[in-house]
mmCIF file of C-alpha atoms in Angstrom:
data_model
loop_
_atom_site.group_PDB
_atom_site.id
_atom_site.type_symbol
_atom_site.label_atom_id
_atom_site.label_comp_id
_atom_site.label_asym_id
_atom_site.label_seq_id
_atom_site.Cartn_x
_atom_site.Cartn_y
_atom_site.Cartn_z
ATOM 1 C CA MET P 1 84.973 53.141 -135.398
ATOM 2 C CA PRO P 2 88.256 51.989 -133.855
ATOM 3 C CA ASP P 3 87.748 49.905 -130.885
ATOM 4 C CA THR P 4 89.044 49.954 -127.086
ATOM 5 C CA GLU P 5 89.684 46.280 -126.383
ATOM 6 C CA TYR P 6 93.721 46.980 -125.554
ATOM 7 C CA TYR P 7 92.001 49.399 -122.682
ATOM 8 C CA GLU P 8 89.957 46.950 -121.560
ATOM 9 C CA LEU P 9 92.262 44.223 -120.936
ATOM 10 C CA LEU P 10 94.449 46.927 -119.266
ATOM 11 C CA GLU P 11 91.714 48.359 -117.316
ATOM 12 C CA VAL P 12 92.588 51.686 -118.026
ATOM 13 C CA GLU P 13 90.749 54.884 -119.751
ATOM 14 C CA LYS P 14 91.168 55.255 -123.372
ATOM 15 C CA THR P 15 92.765 58.929 -121.776
ATOM 16 C CA ALA P 16 94.996 57.105 -119.502
ATOM 17 C CA ASP P 17 98.779 58.653 -119.462
ATOM 18 C CA ASP P 18 102.198 55.833 -120.094
ATOM 19 C CA LYS P 19 102.210 55.895 -116.396
ATOM 20 C CA THR P 20 98.775 54.877 -115.728
ATOM 21 C CA ILE P 21 98.464 52.044 -118.174
ATOM 22 C CA LYS P 22 102.496 51.008 -117.120
ATOM 23 C CA SER P 23 101.092 50.375 -113.668
ATOM 24 C CA SER P 24 97.964 48.903 -114.549
ATOM 25 C CA TYR P 25 99.867 46.169 -116.791
ATOM 26 C CA ARG P 26 102.621 45.618 -113.897
ATOM 27 C CA ARG P 27 99.817 44.938 -111.552
ATOM 28 C CA LEU P 28 97.738 42.482 -114.512
ATOM 29 C CA ALA P 29 101.081 40.657 -115.432
ATOM 30 C CA MET P 30 101.805 39.849 -111.629
ATOM 31 C CA ILE P 31 98.315 38.167 -111.102
ATOM 32 C CA CYS P 32 97.866 36.233 -114.422
ATOM 33 C CA HIS P 33 101.696 35.144 -115.258
ATOM 34 C CA PRO P 34 101.808 31.809 -115.955
ATOM 35 C CA ASP P 35 104.313 30.915 -113.554
ATOM 36 C CA LYS P 36 102.212 31.991 -110.775
ATOM 37 C CA ASN P 37 99.281 29.989 -112.649
ATOM 38 C CA PRO P 38 100.860 26.752 -113.664
ATOM 39 C CA GLY P 39 98.636 24.891 -116.238
ATOM 40 C CA CYS P 40 95.828 27.449 -116.584
ATOM 41 C CA ALA P 41 95.403 28.016 -120.022
ATOM 42 C CA LYS P 42 92.894 30.986 -118.801
ATOM 43 C CA SER P 43 95.574 32.764 -117.388
ATOM 44 C CA GLU P 44 98.257 31.951 -120.056
ATOM 45 C CA ALA P 45 95.531 33.750 -122.618
ATOM 46 C CA LYS P 46 95.099 36.642 -120.585
ATOM 47 C CA PHE P 47 98.727 37.417 -120.069
ATOM 48 C CA LYS P 48 99.368 37.010 -123.789
ATOM 49 C CA ALA P 49 96.852 39.558 -124.273
ATOM 50 C CA ILE P 50 97.782 42.129 -121.935
ATOM 51 C CA SER P 51 100.886 41.844 -123.043
ATOM 52 C CA GLU P 52 99.832 42.487 -126.637
ATOM 53 C CA ALA P 53 97.972 45.701 -125.396
ATOM 54 C CA TYR P 54 100.830 47.090 -123.188
ATOM 55 C CA ASP P 55 103.241 46.420 -126.274
ATOM 56 C CA CYS P 56 101.230 48.400 -128.648
ATOM 57 C CA LEU P 57 99.882 51.421 -125.967
ATOM 58 C CA LYS P 58 103.227 52.180 -124.476
ATOM 59 C CA ASP P 59 104.636 53.185 -128.005
ATOM 60 C CA PRO P 60 103.417 56.298 -128.457
ATOM 61 C CA GLN P 61 103.221 55.768 -132.488
ATOM 62 C CA LYS P 62 101.411 52.664 -132.139
ATOM 63 C CA ARG P 63 99.111 53.980 -129.550
ATOM 64 C CA ALA P 64 98.213 56.818 -131.869
ATOM 65 C CA ALA P 65 97.508 54.278 -134.772
ATOM 66 C CA TYR P 66 95.542 51.728 -132.577
ATOM 67 C CA ASP P 67 93.483 55.138 -131.422
ATOM 68 C CA ARG P 68 92.153 55.594 -134.853
ATOM 69 C CA PHE P 69 92.257 52.589 -136.894
ATOM 70 C CA GLY P 70 91.962 50.180 -134.598
ATOM 71 C CA LYS P 71 93.830 46.417 -134.651
ATOM 72 C CA ALA P 72 93.089 47.039 -138.455
ATOM 73 C CA ALA P 73 96.245 49.309 -138.073
ATOM 74 C CA PHE P 74 98.273 46.665 -137.629
ATOM 75 C CA GLN P 75 96.979 43.826 -140.013
ATOM 76 C CA ASN P 76 97.271 43.229 -144.088
ATOM 77 C CA GLY P 77 99.968 46.322 -144.257
ATOM 78 C CA GLY P 78 97.596 48.670 -142.126
ATOM 79 C CA PRO P 79 99.727 51.968 -140.971
ATOM 80 C CA GLY P 80 100.806 50.860 -137.643
ATOM 81 C CA ALA P 81 102.027 47.007 -139.301
ATOM 82 C CA GLY P 82 105.933 46.413 -139.569
ATOM 83 C CA GLY P 83 108.202 44.826 -136.738
ATOM 84 C CA GLN P 84 105.828 44.906 -134.067
ATOM 85 C CA ASP P 85 105.959 41.942 -131.671
ATOM 86 C CA PHE P 86 103.000 40.900 -129.571
ATOM 87 C CA GLY P 87 103.855 37.470 -128.766
ATOM 88 C CA GLY P 88 103.809 36.655 -124.565
ATOM 89 C CA GLY P 89 107.492 36.751 -124.085
ATOM 90 C CA GLY P 90 109.100 35.284 -120.611
ATOM 91 C CA PHE P 91 108.883 36.440 -116.977
ATOM 92 C CA SER P 92 112.516 37.881 -117.508
ATOM 93 C CA ASP P 93 110.905 40.388 -120.551
ATOM 94 C CA ILE P 94 108.715 42.095 -117.762
ATOM 95 C CA PHE P 95 111.485 42.532 -115.545
ATOM 96 C CA GLU P 96 113.611 44.348 -118.327
ATOM 97 C CA ASN P 97 110.542 46.333 -119.585
ATOM 98 C CA ILE P 98 109.214 47.253 -115.975
ATOM 99 C CA PHE P 99 111.543 46.874 -113.716
ATOM 100 C CA GLY P 100 115.087 47.472 -115.725
ATOM 101 C CA GLU P 101 116.134 50.470 -114.086
ATOM 102 C CA PHE P 102 116.366 48.423 -110.485
ATOM 103 C CA MET P 103 118.324 45.596 -112.396
ATOM 104 C CA GLY P 104 121.164 47.182 -113.030
ATOM 105 C CA GLY P 105 121.458 45.990 -116.641
ATOM 106 C CA GLY P 106 124.428 45.846 -118.292
ATOM 107 C CA GLN P 107 122.545 46.653 -121.610
ATOM 108 C CA GLY P 108 121.277 49.722 -123.149
ATOM 109 C CA ARG P 109 118.966 50.245 -126.316
ATOM 110 C CA GLY P 110 120.114 49.176 -129.872
ATOM 111 C CA GLY P 111 122.470 46.581 -127.554
ATOM 112 C CA GLN P 112 125.130 48.847 -126.223
ATOM 113 C CA ARG P 113 126.743 47.963 -123.573
ATOM 114 C CA GLN P 114 127.124 49.370 -120.616
ATOM 115 C CA GLN P 115 130.334 52.051 -120.468
ATOM 116 C CA HIS P 116 132.446 51.634 -117.594
ATOM 117 C CA ARG P 117 133.082 55.280 -116.573
ATOM 118 C CA GLY P 118 137.013 56.050 -115.306
ATOM 119 C CA ALA P 119 137.917 56.763 -111.555
ATOM 120 C CA ASP P 120 137.577 60.148 -110.409
ATOM 121 C CA LEU P 121 140.817 61.336 -108.757
ATOM 122 C CA ARG P 122 141.555 64.159 -105.714
ATOM 123 C CA TYR P 123 144.653 66.052 -105.689
ATOM 124 C CA ASP P 124 145.102 68.289 -102.733
ATOM 125 C CA MET P 125 146.996 71.840 -103.178
ATOM 126 C CA GLU P 126 148.178 74.190 -100.812
ATOM 127 C CA ILE P 127 148.059 77.884 -101.620
ATOM 128 C CA ALA P 128 149.101 81.056 -99.899
ATOM 129 C CA PHE P 129 147.253 84.148 -98.220
ATOM 130 C CA GLU P 130 147.551 86.430 -101.171
ATOM 131 C CA ASP P 131 147.043 83.777 -103.938
ATOM 132 C CA ALA P 132 143.341 82.719 -102.172
ATOM 133 C CA TYR P 133 142.934 86.635 -102.555
ATOM 134 C CA HIS P 134 143.278 87.348 -105.772
ATOM 135 C CA GLY P 135 143.571 83.953 -107.499
ATOM 136 C CA LYS P 136 146.186 82.631 -109.446
ATOM 137 C CA ASP P 137 146.587 80.769 -112.587
ATOM 138 C CA ALA P 138 148.171 77.173 -111.642
ATOM 139 C CA SER P 139 149.390 73.371 -112.788
ATOM 140 C CA VAL P 140 149.166 70.218 -111.262
ATOM 141 C CA THR P 141 151.285 67.170 -112.402
ATOM 142 C CA ILE P 142 149.745 63.508 -111.839
ATOM 143 C CA GLU P 143 149.800 60.069 -112.941
ATOM 144 C CA VAL P 144 146.807 58.901 -114.021
ATOM 145 C CA ALA P 145 145.835 56.055 -116.879
ATOM 146 C CA THR P 146 145.171 57.899 -120.359
ATOM 147 C CA PRO P 147 144.067 56.310 -122.955
ATOM 148 C CA CYS P 148 146.269 54.118 -124.889
ATOM 149 C CA GLU P 149 147.488 55.617 -128.273
ATOM 150 C CA PRO P 150 148.705 52.692 -130.338
ATOM 151 C CA CYS P 151 144.940 50.865 -130.077
ATOM 152 C CA ASP P 152 143.195 54.320 -129.441
ATOM 153 C CA GLY P 153 141.538 53.186 -126.270
ATOM 154 C CA THR P 154 140.107 50.265 -127.734
ATOM 155 C CA GLY P 155 142.477 47.287 -126.050
ATOM 156 C CA ALA P 156 142.870 45.556 -129.305
ATOM 157 C CA LYS P 157 146.129 45.093 -131.258
ATOM 158 C CA PRO P 158 146.124 47.782 -133.960
ATOM 159 C CA GLY P 159 144.377 46.396 -137.371
ATOM 160 C CA THR P 160 142.180 44.008 -134.891
ATOM 161 C CA LYS P 161 139.247 44.421 -132.998
ATOM 162 C CA ALA P 162 136.605 42.984 -130.295
ATOM 163 C CA ARG P 163 134.294 40.629 -131.024
ATOM 164 C CA GLY P 164 130.862 40.362 -129.304
ATOM 165 C CA CYS P 165 130.965 38.204 -126.137
ATOM 166 C CA SER P 166 128.809 34.880 -127.082
ATOM 167 C CA THR P 167 128.300 34.101 -123.672
ATOM 168 C CA CYS P 168 126.177 37.181 -122.352
ATOM 169 C CA ALA P 169 125.231 38.382 -126.500
ATOM 170 C CA GLY P 170 127.024 41.625 -125.291
ATOM 171 C CA HIS P 171 124.812 42.551 -122.320
ATOM 172 C CA GLY P 172 127.731 42.164 -119.883
ATOM 173 C CA LYS P 173 125.809 39.973 -117.655
ATOM 174 C CA VAL P 174 123.899 36.970 -118.020
ATOM 175 C CA ARG P 175 120.515 36.024 -115.806
ATOM 176 C CA ALA P 176 118.946 32.429 -114.754
ATOM 177 C CA GLN P 177 115.700 32.416 -113.888
ATOM 178 C CA GLN P 178 114.888 30.824 -110.444
ATOM 179 C CA GLY P 179 111.021 30.556 -110.206
ATOM 180 C CA PHE P 180 109.473 33.597 -109.752
ATOM 181 C CA PHE P 181 112.739 35.344 -109.605
ATOM 182 C CA VAL P 182 115.380 36.522 -112.389
ATOM 183 C CA VAL P 183 118.715 36.301 -110.704
ATOM 184 C CA GLU P 184 121.343 38.528 -112.813
ATOM 185 C CA ARG P 185 125.408 38.545 -112.435
ATOM 186 C CA VAL P 186 127.957 39.751 -114.442
ATOM 187 C CA CYS P 187 129.179 37.577 -117.277
ATOM 188 C CA PRO P 188 132.169 35.251 -116.204
ATOM 189 C CA THR P 189 133.537 35.481 -119.875
ATOM 190 C CA CYS P 190 133.949 39.320 -120.553
ATOM 191 C CA HIS P 191 133.555 40.557 -116.526
ATOM 192 C CA GLY P 192 130.814 42.822 -118.089
ATOM 193 C CA ALA P 193 132.624 44.426 -121.035
ATOM 194 C CA GLY P 194 130.257 42.765 -122.980
ATOM 195 C CA GLN P 195 133.168 42.056 -125.828
ATOM 196 C CA VAL P 196 135.784 39.484 -125.839
ATOM 197 C CA ILE P 197 139.695 40.899 -127.263
ATOM 198 C CA GLU P 198 141.303 38.157 -128.439
ATOM 199 C CA ALA P 199 144.687 40.285 -129.718
ATOM 200 C CA PRO P 200 145.452 42.391 -126.797
ATOM 201 C CA CYS P 201 147.508 45.629 -127.489
ATOM 202 C CA ASP P 202 150.684 45.216 -126.300
ATOM 203 C CA ALA P 203 151.360 48.578 -125.152
ATOM 204 C CA CYS P 204 147.954 48.491 -122.542
ATOM 205 C CA HIS P 205 147.486 44.930 -122.778
ATOM 206 C CA GLY P 206 144.043 44.949 -123.733
ATOM 207 C CA GLU P 207 143.032 47.521 -120.931
ATOM 208 C CA GLY P 208 142.674 50.440 -123.318
ATOM 209 C CA ARG P 209 144.974 52.791 -120.782
ATOM 210 C CA VAL P 210 148.112 53.237 -119.847
ATOM 211 C CA ASP P 211 149.461 55.170 -116.606
ATOM 212 C CA LYS P 212 151.380 58.199 -117.570
ATOM 213 C CA GLN P 213 152.241 61.965 -115.942
ATOM 214 C CA LYS P 214 149.798 64.494 -117.462
ATOM 215 C CA THR P 215 150.236 68.305 -116.498
ATOM 216 C CA ILE P 216 146.463 69.851 -116.102
ATOM 217 C CA SER P 217 145.968 73.687 -115.776
ATOM 218 C CA VAL P 218 143.929 74.823 -112.869
ATOM 219 C CA LYS P 219 142.517 78.566 -111.991
ATOM 220 C CA ILE P 220 142.024 79.568 -108.924
ATOM 221 C CA PRO P 221 139.082 81.979 -108.481
ATOM 222 C CA PRO P 222 140.027 85.015 -106.100
ATOM 223 C CA GLY P 223 137.645 83.837 -102.673
ATOM 224 C CA VAL P 224 138.441 80.225 -102.355
ATOM 225 C CA ASP P 225 138.811 79.022 -98.515
ATOM 226 C CA GLU P 226 139.977 76.077 -97.335
ATOM 227 C CA GLY P 227 138.139 73.032 -98.192
ATOM 228 C CA THR P 228 136.830 74.599 -101.562
ATOM 229 C CA ARG P 229 136.543 71.663 -104.348
ATOM 230 C CA ILE P 230 137.151 72.753 -107.891
ATOM 231 C CA ARG P 231 136.315 69.987 -110.249
ATOM 232 C CA LEU P 232 137.931 69.319 -113.791
ATOM 233 C CA THR P 233 135.573 67.593 -116.135
ATOM 234 C CA GLY P 234 136.901 64.731 -117.933
ATOM 235 C CA GLU P 235 140.486 65.026 -116.332
ATOM 236 C CA GLY P 236 140.359 61.818 -114.085
ATOM 237 C CA GLU P 237 141.522 58.370 -115.066
ATOM 238 C CA ALA P 238 140.425 57.354 -118.379
ATOM 239 C CA GLY P 239 137.629 54.873 -119.122
ATOM 240 C CA SER P 240 138.396 51.284 -120.179
ATOM 241 C CA ARG P 241 138.322 50.695 -123.788
ATOM 242 C CA GLY P 242 137.230 54.015 -124.777
ATOM 243 C CA SER P 243 134.558 54.672 -122.033
ATOM 244 C CA PRO P 244 134.286 58.158 -120.653
ATOM 245 C CA ALA P 245 137.117 59.724 -118.571
ATOM 246 C CA GLY P 246 136.347 60.326 -114.544
ATOM 247 C CA ASP P 247 136.659 64.000 -113.139
ATOM 248 C CA LEU P 248 139.649 65.211 -111.042
ATOM 249 C CA TYR P 249 138.873 67.348 -107.786
ATOM 250 C CA ILE P 250 141.160 69.788 -106.521
ATOM 251 C CA PHE P 251 140.733 70.505 -102.910
ATOM 252 C CA ILE P 252 142.612 74.030 -101.651
ATOM 253 C CA HIS P 253 144.247 74.517 -98.592
ATOM 254 C CA LEU P 254 145.764 78.167 -97.090
ATOM 255 C CA ALA P 255 148.741 78.011 -95.755
ATOM 256 C CA ARG P 256 149.214 80.161 -92.475
ATOM 257 C CA HIS P 257 149.865 83.575 -92.437
ATOM 258 C CA THR P 258 151.998 85.487 -90.482
ATOM 259 C CA LEU P 259 149.376 88.236 -89.580
ATOM 260 C CA PHE P 260 145.951 87.158 -90.697
ATOM 261 C CA GLN P 261 143.306 84.812 -89.813
ATOM 262 C CA ARG P 262 140.388 83.983 -92.074
ATOM 263 C CA GLU P 263 136.435 83.139 -91.012
ATOM 264 C CA GLY P 264 134.284 83.298 -93.912
ATOM 265 C CA ASN P 265 135.361 86.096 -95.730
ATOM 266 C CA THR P 266 136.427 88.284 -92.569
ATOM 267 C CA LEU P 267 140.258 88.789 -92.128
ATOM 268 C CA PHE P 268 141.165 88.935 -88.460
ATOM 269 C CA ALA P 269 144.444 90.587 -87.112
ATOM 270 C CA ARG P 270 145.609 91.227 -83.233
ATOM 271 C CA VAL P 271 147.803 94.328 -83.314
ATOM 272 C CA PRO P 272 149.660 95.807 -80.590
ATOM 273 C CA ILE P 273 150.008 98.826 -79.483
ATOM 274 C CA SER P 274 151.865 101.266 -77.198
ATOM 275 C CA PHE P 275 149.896 102.127 -73.622
ATOM 276 C CA THR P 276 150.295 106.009 -74.538
ATOM 277 C CA THR P 277 148.561 105.291 -77.810
ATOM 278 C CA ALA P 278 145.339 103.564 -75.934
ATOM 279 C CA ALA P 279 145.575 106.336 -73.115
ATOM 280 C CA LEU P 280 145.691 109.444 -75.877
ATOM 281 C CA GLY P 281 144.190 107.778 -78.681
ATOM 282 C CA GLY P 282 145.876 108.041 -82.504
ATOM 283 C CA THR P 283 145.955 106.244 -85.678
ATOM 284 C CA ILE P 284 147.573 102.892 -87.038
ATOM 285 C CA THR P 285 148.474 101.634 -90.514
ATOM 286 C CA VAL P 286 147.756 97.692 -91.334
ATOM 287 C CA PRO P 287 148.711 96.763 -94.659
ATOM 288 C CA GLY P 288 146.252 94.595 -96.117
ATOM 289 C CA LEU P 289 146.023 91.547 -98.907
ATOM 290 C CA ASP P 290 144.747 94.351 -101.261
ATOM 291 C CA LYS P 291 148.512 95.945 -100.656
ATOM 292 C CA VAL P 292 146.569 98.858 -99.360
ATOM 293 C CA ALA P 293 147.580 100.298 -96.568
ATOM 294 C CA HIS P 294 144.893 100.713 -94.036
ATOM 295 C CA GLU P 295 144.645 103.843 -91.642
ATOM 296 C CA ILE P 296 143.057 102.559 -88.401
ATOM 297 C CA ARG P 297 141.976 105.026 -85.674
ATOM 298 C CA ILE P 298 142.379 104.489 -82.245
ATOM 299 C CA PRO P 299 139.553 105.950 -80.077
ATOM 300 C CA VAL P 300 141.091 107.242 -76.667
ATOM 301 C CA GLY P 301 141.403 105.259 -73.661
ATOM 302 C CA ILE P 302 140.984 101.647 -75.833
ATOM 303 C CA GLN P 303 141.417 98.787 -74.237
ATOM 304 C CA SER P 304 143.283 95.035 -74.909
ATOM 305 C CA GLY P 305 140.588 93.046 -76.773
ATOM 306 C CA LYS P 306 138.632 96.101 -78.487
ATOM 307 C CA GLN P 307 137.512 95.307 -81.892
ATOM 308 C CA ILE P 308 138.153 97.623 -84.453
ATOM 309 C CA LYS P 309 135.916 96.647 -87.929
ATOM 310 C CA GLN P 310 137.500 98.094 -91.440
ATOM 311 C CA ARG P 311 134.490 97.312 -94.366
ATOM 312 C CA GLY P 312 135.557 96.258 -97.485
ATOM 313 C CA ALA P 313 139.245 95.058 -96.328
ATOM 314 C CA GLY P 314 138.525 91.615 -96.258
ATOM 315 C CA MET P 315 138.667 88.590 -98.554
ATOM 316 C CA PRO P 316 136.826 88.795 -101.891
ATOM 317 C CA VAL P 317 133.301 86.825 -102.156
ATOM 318 C CA LEU P 318 133.676 83.602 -103.910
ATOM 319 C CA ASN P 319 131.928 83.611 -107.439
ATOM 320 C CA GLY P 320 130.245 86.750 -106.641
ATOM 321 C CA ARG P 321 130.484 90.421 -105.471
ATOM 322 C CA GLY P 322 132.180 92.408 -102.999
ATOM 323 C CA PHE P 323 134.524 91.682 -100.079
ATOM 324 C CA GLY P 324 134.466 90.857 -96.415
ATOM 325 C CA ASP P 325 135.544 93.099 -93.463
ATOM 326 C CA MET P 326 139.037 93.450 -92.050
ATOM 327 C CA VAL P 327 138.736 93.152 -88.135
ATOM 328 C CA VAL P 328 141.777 94.622 -86.157
ATOM 329 C CA GLU P 329 141.570 93.382 -82.662
ATOM 330 C CA ILE P 330 143.574 95.534 -80.047
ATOM 331 C CA GLU P 331 146.564 94.410 -77.497
ATOM 332 C CA VAL P 332 147.758 97.140 -75.445
ATOM 333 C CA GLU P 333 151.431 96.555 -74.648
ATOM 334 C CA THR P 334 152.934 97.059 -71.600
ATOM 335 C CA PRO P 335 156.473 98.413 -71.710
ATOM 336 C CA THR P 336 159.041 96.564 -70.471
ATOM 337 C CA LYS P 337 162.594 98.611 -71.294
ATOM 338 C CA LEU P 338 162.328 102.381 -69.682
ATOM 339 C CA THR P 339 164.906 104.904 -69.339
ATOM 340 C CA ALA P 340 165.221 106.915 -66.097
ATOM 341 C CA LYS P 341 163.403 109.656 -67.538
ATOM 342 C CA GLN P 342 160.591 107.672 -68.484
ATOM 343 C CA LYS P 343 160.113 106.312 -65.201
ATOM 344 C CA ASP P 344 160.547 109.358 -63.191
ATOM 345 C CA LEU P 345 157.509 110.333 -65.750
ATOM 346 C CA LEU P 346 155.447 107.615 -64.772
ATOM 347 C CA GLU P 347 156.363 108.024 -61.115
ATOM 348 C CA GLN P 348 154.605 111.606 -61.540
ATOM 349 C CA PHE P 349 151.775 110.669 -63.069
ATOM 350 C CA ARG P 350 151.076 107.708 -60.714
ATOM 351 C CA ALA P 351 151.421 110.119 -57.971
ATOM 352 C CA THR P 352 148.447 112.324 -59.441
ATOM 353 C CA GLU P 353 146.267 109.190 -59.768
ATOM 354 C CA THR P 354 143.038 109.539 -58.344
ATOM 355 C CA GLY P 355 141.162 106.311 -59.277
ATOM 356 C CA ALA P 356 139.337 107.529 -62.060
ATOM 357 C CA GLU P 357 141.250 107.109 -64.888
ATOM 358 C CA CYS P 358 141.050 103.479 -64.375
ATOM 359 C CA PRO P 359 136.784 102.824 -63.522
ATOM 360 C CA ALA P 360 137.209 99.229 -64.293
ATOM 361 C CA SER P 361 140.124 98.696 -61.268
ATOM 362 C CA GLU P 362 137.975 100.944 -59.632
ATOM 363 C CA GLY P 363 135.328 98.950 -59.782
ATOM 364 C CA PHE P 364 137.152 95.537 -59.119
ATOM 365 C CA PHE P 365 138.729 96.994 -55.616
ATOM 366 C CA GLY P 366 135.255 98.076 -54.931
ATOM 367 C CA LYS P 367 133.872 94.644 -55.256
ATOM 368 C CA ILE P 368 136.504 93.353 -52.951
ATOM 369 C CA LYS P 369 136.145 95.960 -50.387
ATOM 370 C CA HIS P 370 132.093 94.980 -50.603
ATOM 371 C CA ILE P 371 132.865 91.009 -49.847
ATOM 372 C CA PHE P 372 135.775 91.500 -47.630
ATOM 373 C CA GLY P 373 135.136 94.507 -45.659
ATOM 374 C CA GLU P 374 137.484 97.456 -45.143
#
């Protein structure tokens, strides 16, 4: 029958999941590590034993073989044998396996050095209201770091190639143990690249990228607003020595419009009308951004500041369906140039006024009489 010694060493059940096994190993390793128990042979033996157990159980294939055959799976060419290392290892190995995600290590699996992604770029683009309504195809020209063509972005002179850094063994970082802690810093030889270029490319001087002007096409969708951000993946600065490029972010700004102001998907317009249209009612025509002449009905006796809503005549919804509204704010205009006949007609009208024609004025002067008396 398969034994359960590894599970007992790690103080977990045979059905424990990977997270539970890792947590238990971490706790036990902290307790019995030789650095915390100098000169204690018992602690050192226990540490080696739990490290052997964890190295087996953290690997799904090894764990499956151990569950079926026990330790025999790794002896005499058993099903799980070959290449496993059950040595105790140093304390830095614990940090690599357990806390590696917090250490910012420069090396991934298989000895691959960490890539230095290119920087993201920002471009501010001003467009007209009409372009924000209909959308447009535009292009931007920027100066950006791009992969060097002669060396194909490697930074090494054509016909040569970089070699692994001997100081950090290609990791890009070096470690120094100070008692219980491990201090990690960028390799002083390769500056974190993990590689050393002995013969730099003449065009890019070993950087793997050069600055040049680049024209990029960008599609402005209908409905964009002030501050809308459009992301163009991979159009930013090229990474050093073949690393991935950053992104380009287009920030949209709207030019001022002669008639409309915008709040969200709603368009606002202040429209002056004559005082006769305000008194008698009528219709006015307002041209929308949709290139349609919208006929607005003016009710009898409308006052300045009154808002009339035209549904569906506003801005399109960004990446959605439908349109906002257009809101027309009425501004009653008093005539400043009158003919003699017009003045005479107005004098006749004033002579027939009773006060009921302008209820707001009548109410206001009524309040004055109430405060100050007749």
